[in-house]
XYZ file of C-alpha atoms in Angstrom:
563
model
C -53.032 39.753 50.453
C -52.268 41.705 53.600
C -48.752 41.540 54.943
C -47.975 41.402 58.684
C -47.616 44.888 60.051
C -44.693 45.989 62.229
C -45.347 46.965 65.814
C -44.613 50.644 65.187
C -46.515 51.037 61.965
C -45.793 54.201 59.961
C -48.589 56.387 58.699
C -50.439 54.967 55.718
C -49.512 56.072 52.221
C -52.804 57.955 51.917
C -52.139 59.732 55.234
C -48.620 60.701 54.210
C -49.847 62.039 50.884
C -52.653 63.935 52.637
C -50.200 65.671 54.992
C -47.841 66.472 52.131
C -50.651 67.817 49.973
C -52.055 69.975 52.776
C -48.627 71.481 53.397
C -48.157 71.979 49.672
C -51.575 73.629 49.242
C -50.944 75.876 52.264
C -47.524 76.874 50.921
C -48.956 77.606 47.479
C -51.819 79.668 48.914
C -49.473 81.573 51.266
C -47.051 82.219 48.436
C -49.837 83.458 46.192
C -51.163 85.697 48.980
C -47.724 87.152 49.659
C -47.154 87.758 45.982
C -50.558 89.400 45.694
C -49.782 91.615 48.726
C -46.405 92.724 47.360
C -47.875 93.236 43.919
C -50.819 95.201 45.398
C -48.491 97.418 47.442
C -46.355 98.198 44.433
C -49.421 98.810 42.331
C -50.913 101.129 44.997
C -47.705 103.163 45.124
C -47.561 103.327 41.348
C -51.180 104.450 41.199
C -50.608 107.118 43.842
C -47.513 108.391 42.016
C -49.405 108.530 38.736
C -52.291 110.364 40.418
C -50.127 113.108 42.001
C -48.011 113.444 38.833
C -51.137 114.143 36.804
C -52.323 116.742 39.303
C -48.920 118.465 39.487
C -48.503 118.662 35.707
C -52.044 119.960 35.267
C -51.445 122.764 37.790
C -48.049 123.644 36.283
C -49.609 123.978 32.807
C -52.533 126.138 34.006
C -52.381 129.754 32.586
C -54.188 131.088 35.662
C -51.340 129.792 37.852
C -48.729 131.601 35.731
C -50.791 134.830 35.866
C -51.206 134.547 39.660
C -47.442 134.195 40.081
C -46.970 137.551 38.319
C -49.179 139.331 40.920
C -47.707 140.951 44.034
C -49.540 138.412 46.302
C -49.629 134.982 44.568
C -50.989 133.238 47.694
C -54.268 135.133 47.567
C -55.187 133.543 44.232
C -53.280 130.239 44.377
C -54.310 129.013 47.869
C -58.047 128.677 47.071
C -57.214 127.120 43.715
C -54.788 124.594 45.213
C -57.247 123.524 47.916
C -60.002 123.024 45.343
C -57.720 120.819 43.260
C -56.658 118.894 46.376
C -60.239 118.178 47.423
C -61.341 117.278 43.889
C -58.470 114.839 43.303
C -58.363 113.367 46.815
C -54.642 113.883 47.235
C -53.035 114.948 50.525
C -51.505 118.302 49.539
C -50.802 120.703 46.675
C -47.905 123.074 47.358
C -47.079 125.866 44.927
C -43.794 127.632 45.729
C -41.335 130.119 44.435
C -38.066 128.978 42.848
C -36.369 129.715 46.148
C -38.737 127.188 47.901
C -41.046 129.696 49.676
C -44.558 128.220 49.911
C -47.448 130.115 48.314
C -49.996 127.331 49.174
C -50.339 124.608 51.764
C -53.218 122.615 53.320
C -52.188 124.175 56.633
C -52.437 127.932 56.086
C -49.940 128.540 58.891
C -47.247 126.870 56.750
C -47.670 129.423 53.934
C -44.560 131.593 53.609
C -42.348 128.936 55.133
C -39.692 126.930 53.293
C -40.692 123.784 51.377
C -39.419 120.555 52.947
C -38.065 118.372 50.179
C -35.787 118.362 47.182
C -36.157 120.815 44.313
C -32.846 120.705 42.480
C -34.101 118.502 39.632
C -37.230 120.616 39.183
C -35.113 123.770 38.972
C -33.262 122.090 36.117
C -36.589 121.655 34.335
C -37.249 117.998 35.259
C -40.321 116.356 36.800
C -39.430 113.794 39.449
C -41.078 111.712 42.190
C -39.812 110.896 45.686
C -40.929 109.693 49.101
C -40.153 112.315 51.694
C -41.220 113.159 55.241
C -42.694 116.622 55.376
C -45.072 118.514 57.638
C -47.832 115.932 56.999
C -45.571 112.962 57.588
C -44.076 110.539 55.024
C -45.593 111.089 51.609
C -45.233 110.154 47.970
C -44.766 113.407 46.088
C -44.050 114.752 42.598
C -42.250 118.054 41.989
C -42.447 119.796 38.603
C -41.463 123.314 37.358
C -43.843 126.120 36.304
C -42.612 127.775 33.117
C -43.522 131.220 31.935
C -41.990 131.607 28.534
C -38.457 130.330 28.823
C -38.152 130.996 32.580
C -38.997 128.821 35.615
C -41.167 131.106 37.681
C -42.296 128.590 40.276
C -42.554 124.962 41.392
C -45.513 122.669 42.097
C -45.413 119.723 44.504
C -48.434 117.359 44.780
C -48.394 114.403 47.116
C -50.298 111.710 48.982
C -49.377 110.370 52.394
C -47.889 106.904 52.752
C -50.439 106.192 55.479
C -53.315 106.673 53.041
C -51.661 104.301 50.534
C -51.058 101.748 53.309
C -54.675 101.925 54.421
C -55.788 101.127 50.881
C -53.428 98.137 50.773
C -54.706 96.931 54.159
C -58.269 97.066 52.864
C -57.249 94.932 49.891
C -55.325 92.605 52.182
C -58.508 91.741 54.110
C -60.255 90.640 50.928
C -57.117 88.790 49.889
C -57.001 86.951 53.225
C -60.613 85.808 52.826
C -59.872 84.538 49.302
C -56.723 82.754 50.497
C -58.593 81.159 53.405
C -61.333 79.980 51.055
C -58.778 78.542 48.621
C -56.986 76.759 51.478
C -60.233 75.290 52.798
C -61.343 74.188 49.338
C -57.936 72.668 48.611
C -57.966 70.840 51.944
C -61.434 69.390 51.320
C -60.479 68.299 47.802
C -57.270 66.740 49.083
C -59.160 64.879 51.808
C -61.683 63.454 49.339
C -58.948 62.303 46.969
C -56.927 60.717 49.763
C -59.995 58.994 51.212
C -60.432 57.332 47.836
C -56.733 56.472 47.739
C -56.983 55.014 51.249
C -59.797 52.713 50.128
C -57.824 51.530 47.115
C -54.593 50.958 49.055
C -56.472 49.388 52.005
C -54.739 51.717 54.431
C -51.268 50.327 53.712
C -48.154 52.447 53.827
C -45.471 52.712 51.148
C -43.273 50.017 52.724
C -46.141 47.545 52.888
C -47.113 48.274 49.287
C -43.517 47.791 48.146
C -43.206 44.512 50.042
C -46.506 43.274 48.680
C -45.392 44.135 45.141
C -42.155 42.181 45.636
C -44.053 39.159 47.005
C -46.580 39.501 44.201
C -43.869 39.425 41.514
C -42.056 36.506 43.151
C -45.289 34.515 43.484
C -46.342 35.317 39.954
C -43.150 33.903 38.476
C -42.905 30.976 40.910
C -46.380 29.562 40.210
C -46.156 26.832 37.586
C -49.798 27.178 36.639
C -50.708 29.798 34.086
C -52.295 32.937 35.555
C -54.107 35.422 33.350
C -55.980 38.554 34.450
C -58.292 40.411 32.069
C -59.694 43.894 32.567
C -63.271 44.992 31.903
C -62.523 45.456 28.168
C -61.179 41.881 27.958
C -57.594 43.037 27.568
C -54.698 41.258 29.223
C -53.898 43.174 32.392
C -51.439 40.622 33.775
C -49.999 37.272 32.694
C -47.211 35.186 34.188
C -44.492 33.228 32.417
C -46.391 29.929 32.585
C -49.495 31.556 31.104
C -47.528 32.953 28.158
C -45.950 29.554 27.544
C -49.245 27.663 27.682
C -50.967 30.091 25.303
C -47.928 30.555 23.072
C -47.835 34.343 23.552
C -44.970 36.790 23.212
C -43.666 38.797 26.235
C -45.457 41.936 24.988
C -48.923 40.420 25.277
C -50.043 42.691 28.150
C -52.579 45.212 26.888
C -53.740 43.118 23.916
C -57.359 42.040 23.522
C -58.144 38.358 23.916
C -60.012 38.402 20.608
C -56.770 39.450 18.842
C -54.576 36.651 20.233
C -55.263 34.118 17.443
C -56.279 31.411 19.916
C -58.671 28.569 19.035
C -62.272 29.746 18.932
C -63.526 27.561 21.854
C -60.674 28.778 24.078
C -61.284 32.405 23.089
C -64.980 31.957 23.909
C -64.130 30.576 27.346
C -61.829 33.518 28.118
C -64.424 36.054 26.952
C -67.341 34.430 28.792
C -68.896 36.499 31.547
C -69.919 33.464 33.584
C -67.637 31.258 35.640
C -65.961 28.286 33.943
C -64.686 25.296 35.934
C -62.134 22.722 34.706
C -62.901 23.083 31.016
C -60.629 21.151 28.674
C -59.313 23.117 25.686
C -56.737 22.521 22.975
C -54.201 24.962 21.614
C -51.908 24.235 18.697
C -49.452 22.385 20.954
C -51.103 21.695 24.279
C -54.114 20.407 26.137
C -54.977 22.865 28.912
C -57.569 22.983 31.666
C -59.187 26.414 31.992
C -60.856 27.932 35.052
C -62.296 31.462 34.948
C -63.849 33.635 37.621
C -65.246 37.134 37.043
C -64.073 39.980 39.289
C -67.194 41.869 40.329
C -67.341 45.003 42.456
C -70.559 46.830 41.661
C -69.694 46.243 38.002
C -67.721 43.604 36.158
C -64.125 44.715 36.460
C -62.498 41.793 34.683
C -61.761 38.086 34.852
C -59.164 35.923 36.591
C -58.125 32.872 34.569
C -56.002 29.925 35.665
C -54.474 27.521 33.145
C -53.145 24.021 33.845
C -51.105 21.996 31.398
C -53.007 18.768 30.747
C -50.927 17.596 27.787
C -48.819 15.007 29.618
C -51.773 13.818 31.670
C -53.894 13.415 28.540
C -51.127 11.441 26.875
C -50.761 9.253 29.951
C -54.518 8.787 30.014
C -54.412 7.647 26.399
C -51.601 5.246 27.201
C -53.570 3.952 30.188
C -56.576 3.336 27.953
C -54.341 1.439 25.558
C -52.892 -0.608 28.414
C -56.410 -1.338 29.640
C -57.297 -2.499 26.144
C -54.206 -4.649 25.996
C -55.097 -6.192 29.337
C -58.605 -7.006 28.159
C -57.208 -8.457 24.930
C -54.737 -10.601 26.885
C -57.517 -11.782 29.179
C -59.584 -12.719 26.151
C -56.650 -14.447 24.506
C -55.931 -16.352 27.702
C -59.544 -17.524 27.712
C -59.337 -18.526 24.069
C -55.990 -20.237 24.646
C -57.522 -22.250 27.461
C -60.377 -23.294 25.147
C -57.915 -24.315 22.411
C -55.783 -26.224 24.934
C -58.866 -28.085 26.158
C -59.687 -28.900 22.544
C -56.186 -30.230 21.890
C -56.268 -32.299 25.096
C -59.687 -33.694 24.203
C -58.506 -34.676 20.703
C -55.487 -36.447 22.214
C -57.727 -38.274 24.713
C -59.913 -39.397 21.828
C -56.831 -40.845 20.137
C -56.822 -38.270 17.355
C -53.306 -36.987 17.893
C -52.683 -35.920 14.302
C -55.772 -33.735 14.281
C -54.710 -32.241 17.618
C -51.254 -31.366 16.210
C -52.787 -29.872 13.074
C -55.237 -27.733 15.094
C -52.533 -26.412 17.400
C -50.099 -25.758 14.540
C -52.653 -23.764 12.527
C -53.391 -21.470 15.465
C -49.682 -20.930 16.137
C -48.912 -20.178 12.493
C -51.708 -17.624 12.296
C -50.431 -15.702 15.340
C -46.768 -16.048 14.395
C -47.349 -14.794 10.863
C -48.631 -11.416 12.072
C -45.851 -11.121 14.653
C -43.157 -11.924 12.097
C -44.652 -9.482 9.594
C -44.741 -6.604 12.106
C -41.323 -7.265 13.597
C -39.747 -7.709 10.176
C -41.146 -4.479 8.741
C -41.107 -2.180 11.769
C -37.832 -2.070 13.669
C -39.023 0.730 15.940
C -39.975 -1.180 19.149
C -42.636 1.292 20.312
C -44.516 1.163 16.990
C -44.110 -2.610 16.729
C -45.514 -3.152 20.224
C -48.363 -0.731 19.490
C -49.288 -2.532 16.242
C -49.248 -5.962 17.896
C -51.347 -4.744 20.804
C -53.853 -3.006 18.535
C -54.013 -6.126 16.344
C -55.027 -8.183 19.367
C -57.662 -5.612 20.343
C -58.995 -5.435 16.797
C -59.183 -9.191 16.561
C -61.326 -9.326 19.689
C -63.784 -6.974 17.960
C -63.817 -8.999 14.755
C -61.587 -6.589 12.834
C -58.479 -7.682 10.942
C -55.495 -5.384 11.348
C -53.276 -5.591 8.255
C -49.817 -4.108 7.822
C -49.370 -2.930 4.220
C -46.724 -4.715 2.134
C -44.778 -1.502 1.479
C -44.371 -0.769 5.190
C -40.764 -0.475 6.298
C -39.084 1.339 9.175
C -35.412 0.376 9.568
C -33.667 0.414 12.895
C -32.392 3.935 13.635
C -34.498 5.537 10.911
C -36.438 7.609 13.435
C -34.438 10.419 15.119
C -34.370 10.851 18.872
C -36.104 14.207 18.437
C -39.303 12.466 17.320
C -40.985 11.586 20.667
C -42.285 7.982 20.845
C -45.244 9.270 22.872
C -46.352 11.423 19.930
C -46.124 8.396 17.621
C -48.309 6.421 20.034
C -50.792 9.310 20.190
C -50.991 9.641 16.403
C -51.068 6.010 15.326
C -52.993 4.713 18.355
C -55.885 7.178 17.962
C -56.090 6.663 14.201
C -56.206 2.868 14.603
C -58.813 3.079 17.376
C -61.075 5.254 15.203
C -60.550 2.959 12.213
C -61.383 -0.157 14.249
C -64.557 1.502 15.537
C -65.596 2.471 12.007
C -64.812 -0.942 10.502
C -66.613 -2.913 13.219
C -69.705 -0.701 13.048
C -69.862 -1.000 9.261
C -69.942 -4.804 9.508
C -72.306 -5.230 12.437
C -74.459 -2.174 11.665
C -74.563 -1.567 15.414
C -72.760 1.572 16.635
C -70.972 1.454 19.915
C -72.467 2.869 23.124
C -73.561 6.472 22.695
C -73.222 6.466 18.898
C -75.253 8.864 16.815
C -77.832 6.945 14.742
C -77.388 7.211 11.007
C -73.825 8.512 11.111
C -72.244 5.112 10.239
C -74.219 2.314 8.610
C -73.517 -1.148 7.277
C -72.523 -0.966 3.615
C -74.577 -3.404 1.453
C -72.553 -5.832 -0.637
C -69.349 -5.254 1.349
C -67.368 -8.162 2.731
C -68.446 -9.139 6.247
C -64.784 -9.235 7.321
C -63.837 -5.778 8.673
C -60.318 -4.679 7.975
C -57.968 -1.873 8.972
C -54.870 -1.373 6.822
C -51.855 0.356 8.342
C -48.904 1.710 6.377
C -45.719 2.744 8.212
C -42.878 3.856 5.983
C -39.733 5.866 6.783
C -37.815 7.206 3.818
C -36.983 10.246 1.709
C -36.693 12.461 4.778
C -40.171 11.784 6.173
C -42.202 9.262 8.143
C -45.447 8.196 6.470
C -48.247 6.801 8.635
C -51.461 5.862 6.823
C -54.521 4.199 8.339
C -57.445 3.112 6.135
C -60.590 1.206 7.150
C -63.494 -0.580 5.535
C -66.041 1.570 7.327
C -68.676 3.884 5.933
C -66.240 6.799 5.570
C -66.629 10.398 6.678
C -69.537 12.533 5.538
C -68.082 15.270 3.268
C -70.020 17.848 5.299
C -68.038 16.818 8.385
C -64.607 16.648 6.736
C -63.741 20.243 7.637
C -64.606 19.728 11.327
C -63.272 16.229 11.908
C -60.134 17.499 13.709
C -62.028 19.876 15.988
C -62.290 18.949 19.638
C -65.732 17.530 20.375
C -66.408 16.101 16.895
C -67.395 12.455 17.199
C -69.815 9.906 15.862
C -70.056 8.414 19.343
C -71.916 11.117 21.231
C -70.925 13.376 24.116
C -67.717 12.875 26.042
C -65.766 11.765 22.970
C -64.128 13.562 20.069
C -60.703 14.399 21.464
C -58.692 11.662 19.692
C -58.390 13.294 16.270
C -57.803 16.685 17.891
C -54.871 15.175 19.799
C -53.597 13.636 16.569
C -53.541 16.993 14.836
C -51.892 18.568 17.882
C -49.107 15.943 17.949
C -48.612 16.333 14.187
C -48.337 20.112 14.601
C -45.762 19.759 17.370
C -43.574 17.820 14.966
C -44.102 20.170 11.997
C -46.005 17.551 10.004
C -49.242 17.323 8.046
C -52.367 15.177 8.364
C -54.835 14.653 5.509
C -58.192 12.931 5.239
C -59.566 11.306 2.082
C -61.440 8.187 0.956
C -59.541 4.891 1.189
C -59.308 2.133 -1.382
C -61.947 0.081 0.498
C -64.413 2.986 0.570
C -63.805 3.958 4.182
C -61.852 6.847 5.662
C -58.127 7.123 5.109
C -55.878 9.318 7.256
C -52.369 10.111 6.015
C -49.772 11.627 8.348
C -46.406 12.880 7.123
C -43.732 13.829 9.672
C -40.334 15.262 8.625
C -37.363 13.285 9.873
C -34.839 16.130 9.456
C -34.134 17.811 12.816
C -34.074 21.290 11.309
C -37.591 20.903 9.984
C -38.977 20.676 13.489
C -37.416 23.791 14.916
C -40.330 25.917 13.721
C -43.896 24.906 14.463
C -45.855 26.273 11.552
C -49.526 25.404 11.796
C -50.571 22.827 9.214
C -54.195 22.743 8.201
C -55.891 19.394 7.746
C -57.075 18.868 4.188
C -60.175 16.909 3.306
């Protein structure tokens, strides 16, 4: 998302960083060069001082020098010796003098016999010292040391090197240092440019203000979107997830950075999130919800991750189930209206034939049969939603040749069910169980599976009564609601018992198999249990137990279906 740019757009973030880095590199290189220059100058002076000190001490300790001083003309012997030492060591001058500062040697022979220019007080006290002084050869770094003959100071030696020569050595080093600094600056500039070019590509040329604004909009959008948004990196770890996504998947706030495989999600949903190919509007179930999943890989030369959107389909699925039930009720009412018209025509015909008593008996028998079931349901089940559901399902079952029976021990008093137990969940649980039972019972009698059924999965049971029956038990008491549905069908294959609550399991082919999964999901939401076993009539029997205490439903602990 690119934000509108102001008319006077500041330099991009990459450009600002480039300028700052260039200045920083230049300052670092200049600082290093200056430090190297100062350090080199100090080192050159120290080296020169050490060099002239060594020469001066060597001359002062020479026996030939002490012997020459004892002669009437010391200069005749010392001048050639001093010049040889000067040339061999490369220093500027070697001056040997008397204690009263009269020169015996000098590079300029005309200066011999003249006074020494410099300080000698420390040397006369027997010390060796160094100083920078301007003499006949200009400013120089010199060392003065005494010449001892026995216990007396018979002369002084001064060796020195001109400051100009030291400076010329430093200037020679400075040229090499400048080349190194220039190379370092150029290399640093090139490296900085390459890094910032990469940064410019990644930030799309935006400046810091634009990036900050985009981040603010991004965060606001992320939390405002009601759909779940999940972004995975190339290692299938959560890189980003919004509040709706965490709620739909049941994740904690610290889920960012965790691998999808470690999230304890249902296996089909985990497989969809880990898939490398695109997924479109896939329906998946979590422990509490029905969600629609869409995934799209992020590819840029290599797979960088996946963008996942999640939509809550729970309410829509429930409404769809209710719509199917209403459609079934409508069809049942249409059928009953047709049958009622046929019965009315029969009654009218009997009256026209003068057989009034037979007409009354026929009409009364039909009314008693319908009223008996209604009275039984209304008398045992005071919960209006369950009563209406049972009556509607009884009419549907009757149209398919299946008798819906309410067990004698069924009893739900008025007010027995708390307000925290959603009627929609009761409709989901009991409605799906009855629909499956009616399918199983009708197929067992006719031997003909419904459309799309899998051959051989349910068969007609030899010797069994031709009247199909579904028995429903609804009992509220002892702190729980018991819902049990048993049929006279062929039952569930033991090999399928462990998978019967998985989404997609069905004996009626593709496109089915979500009913029992929704049952288990609704049971889990209400902290209940659902169990499958064989019923008294040989068919399947599902038993659901839901706690009626409010506190028992505050924690949703997953309950496994038992076979």
